[in-house]
Amino acid sequence: MLVETLPDYDALSERAARLVSEEIRRRSLRTGRAVLGCATGSTPIGLYRRLIARDGPEAPDFSRVATFNLDEYVGLPPEHPQSYGYFMREYLFDHVDIPADRIHMPDGMATDLDAACAAYERRIAEAGGIDLQILGIGSNGHLAFNEPGSSLGSRTRVQILTEKTLADNARFFGEGETQPHTAVTMGLGTIMEARKLLMLASGTGKAAAVRDALEGPVTAMCPASVLQMHPHAHILLDEEAASALAYTHRDGIAEVKE
Ligand code: PGA
């Protein structure tokens, strides 16, 4: 695992934007396209803002990009302001020249959700797999909406959300808006098949989950700990998110803090 600690959220977002842009350029040059796994939530907003603001030779060429999002609420149509489809249009898709037919979101409105989950897995495979998957981490250690207890080999499926996640995300829902209790999420097994993973974590609220994920045992009780099993996991933390780590992590090795 490559773990980098940046001074603050801005520096973390800038570093993430550079890594994502470079990966899009590298994959586009090599294969003519790049498949990007996208995440929602507060954490990647700074990354998306910087991706759309880059110009000149720095600007990633989204005309060659296909995207797959990690998750979507069950029962929220894409035009609902709290749906992740809406989030992605607001923060990224409406601002870049990505072809609409290359944008993929899990379908939380399908009448047959199981069939829609299986179709999502097929579409990822047909696209040649995900080159770079962007990830956040929940304060309970969830990865996408794979809540504690999720099989480390799980596939795209419907997941019931924990009380902790519902409480963490309640801030996005206004008065009178119903917060869904279930979501469609890529599984941990699906995420682990991406060629590269880039996880971002910011703030003290994530410090304990980051410690458990990076330095604790690999366990379904902390789904993000599965990152320890990935050959190309790059983790970007700000100082606050790194504050509970017992080790310094540098160049892929961990040493006990002095
Ligand atoms: P956040 O969510 O970026 O809004 O903190 C991350 C997550 O729950 O995965």
PDB file of N, CA, C and O and ligand atoms in Angstrom, residues 40-44 136-139 142 144 169 171-172 206, ligand 1:
ATOM      1  N   THR A  40     -18.868   9.087  -4.774  1.00  0.00           N
ATOM      2  CA  THR A  40     -19.605  10.291  -4.381  1.00  0.00           C
ATOM      3  C   THR A  40     -19.295  10.586  -2.904  1.00  0.00           C
ATOM      4  O   THR A  40     -18.468   9.919  -2.298  1.00  0.00           O
ATOM      5  N   GLY A  41     -19.964  11.583  -2.350  1.00  0.00           N
ATOM      6  CA  GLY A  41     -19.703  11.978  -0.961  1.00  0.00           C
ATOM      7  C   GLY A  41     -18.954  13.294  -0.941  1.00  0.00           C
ATOM      8  O   GLY A  41     -18.553  13.825  -1.987  1.00  0.00           O
ATOM      9  N   SER A  42     -18.728  13.818   0.262  1.00  0.00           N
ATOM     10  CA  SER A  42     -18.052  15.114   0.396  1.00  0.00           C
ATOM     11  C   SER A  42     -16.594  15.035  -0.047  1.00  0.00           C
ATOM     12  O   SER A  42     -16.051  15.995  -0.600  1.00  0.00           O
ATOM     13  N   THR A  43     -15.958  13.919   0.225  1.00  0.00           N
ATOM     14  CA  THR A  43     -14.499  13.840   0.058  1.00  0.00           C
ATOM     15  C   THR A  43     -14.014  14.087  -1.376  1.00  0.00           C
ATOM     16  O   THR A  43     -13.069  14.854  -1.562  1.00  0.00           O
ATOM     17  N   PRO A  44     -14.618  13.466  -2.399  1.00  0.00           N
ATOM     18  CA  PRO A  44     -14.044  13.662  -3.738  1.00  0.00           C
ATOM     19  C   PRO A  44     -14.454  14.965  -4.427  1.00  0.00           C
ATOM     20  O   PRO A  44     -14.029  15.213  -5.562  1.00  0.00           O
ATOM     21  N   GLY A 136     -13.881   6.564  -1.266  1.00  0.00           N
ATOM     22  CA  GLY A 136     -13.848   7.222   0.031  1.00  0.00           C
ATOM     23  C   GLY A 136     -13.894   6.133   1.093  1.00  0.00           C
ATOM     24  O   GLY A 136     -13.805   4.939   0.781  1.00  0.00           O
ATOM     25  N   ILE A 137     -14.004   6.516   2.326  1.00  0.00           N
ATOM     26  CA  ILE A 137     -14.171   5.531   3.407  1.00  0.00           C
ATOM     27  C   ILE A 137     -15.214   6.085   4.378  1.00  0.00           C
ATOM     28  O   ILE A 137     -15.212   7.286   4.670  1.00  0.00           O
ATOM     29  N   GLY A 138     -16.097   5.221   4.839  1.00  0.00           N
ATOM     30  CA  GLY A 138     -17.083   5.663   5.823  1.00  0.00           C
ATOM     31  C   GLY A 138     -16.456   5.727   7.205  1.00  0.00           C
ATOM     32  O   GLY A 138     -15.430   5.084   7.469  1.00  0.00           O
ATOM     33  N   SER A 139     -17.071   6.468   8.110  1.00  0.00           N
ATOM     34  CA  SER A 139     -16.524   6.537   9.470  1.00  0.00           C
ATOM     35  C   SER A 139     -16.656   5.176  10.153  1.00  0.00           C
ATOM     36  O   SER A 139     -16.008   4.928  11.165  1.00  0.00           O
ATOM     37  N   HIS A 142     -16.825   1.557   6.046  1.00  0.00           N
ATOM     38  CA  HIS A 142     -17.411   1.022   4.805  1.00  0.00           C
ATOM     39  C   HIS A 142     -16.675   1.537   3.578  1.00  0.00           C
ATOM     40  O   HIS A 142     -16.047   2.592   3.595  1.00  0.00           O
ATOM     41  N   ALA A 144     -17.513   2.081  -0.540  1.00  0.00           N
ATOM     42  CA  ALA A 144     -18.782   2.232  -1.257  1.00  0.00           C
ATOM     43  C   ALA A 144     -19.870   2.043  -0.196  1.00  0.00           C
ATOM     44  O   ALA A 144     -19.737   2.543   0.917  1.00  0.00           O
ATOM     45  N   ASN A 169     -25.031  10.412   6.731  1.00  0.00           N
ATOM     46  CA  ASN A 169     -25.500  10.992   5.464  1.00  0.00           C
ATOM     47  C   ASN A 169     -26.792  11.791   5.603  1.00  0.00           C
ATOM     48  O   ASN A 169     -27.248  12.384   4.629  1.00  0.00           O
ATOM     49  N   ARG A 171     -27.181  14.541   6.806  1.00  0.00           N
ATOM     50  CA  ARG A 171     -26.939  15.961   6.540  1.00  0.00           C
ATOM     51  C   ARG A 171     -27.268  16.366   5.106  1.00  0.00           C
ATOM     52  O   ARG A 171     -27.496  17.531   4.826  1.00  0.00           O
ATOM     53  N   PHE A 172     -27.264  15.402   4.189  1.00  0.00           N
ATOM     54  CA  PHE A 172     -27.548  15.728   2.793  1.00  0.00           C
ATOM     55  C   PHE A 172     -29.050  15.850   2.517  1.00  0.00           C
ATOM     56  O   PHE A 172     -29.456  16.368   1.486  1.00  0.00           O
ATOM     57  N   LYS A 206     -12.647  10.494  10.240  1.00  0.00           N
ATOM     58  CA  LYS A 206     -12.249   9.273   9.530  1.00  0.00           C
ATOM     59  C   LYS A 206     -11.033   8.603  10.171  1.00  0.00           C
ATOM     60  O   LYS A 206     -10.610   7.537   9.739  1.00  0.00           O
TER      61      LYS A 206
HETATM   62  P1  PGA B   1     -17.877  11.291   2.694  1.00  0.00           P
HETATM   63  O1  PGA B   1     -18.349   9.794   2.530  1.00  0.00           O
HETATM   64  O2  PGA B   1     -16.886  11.545   1.597  1.00  0.00           O
HETATM   65  O3  PGA B   1     -19.127  12.113   2.510  1.00  0.00           O
HETATM   66  O4  PGA B   1     -17.263  11.435   4.035  1.00  0.00           O
HETATM   67  C1  PGA B   1     -17.399   8.797   2.307  1.00  0.00           C
HETATM   68  C2  PGA B   1     -18.059   7.437   2.383  1.00  0.00           C
HETATM   69  O5  PGA B   1     -19.039   7.265   3.130  1.00  0.00           O
HETATM   70  O6  PGA B   1     -17.587   6.518   1.702  1.00  0.00           O
END
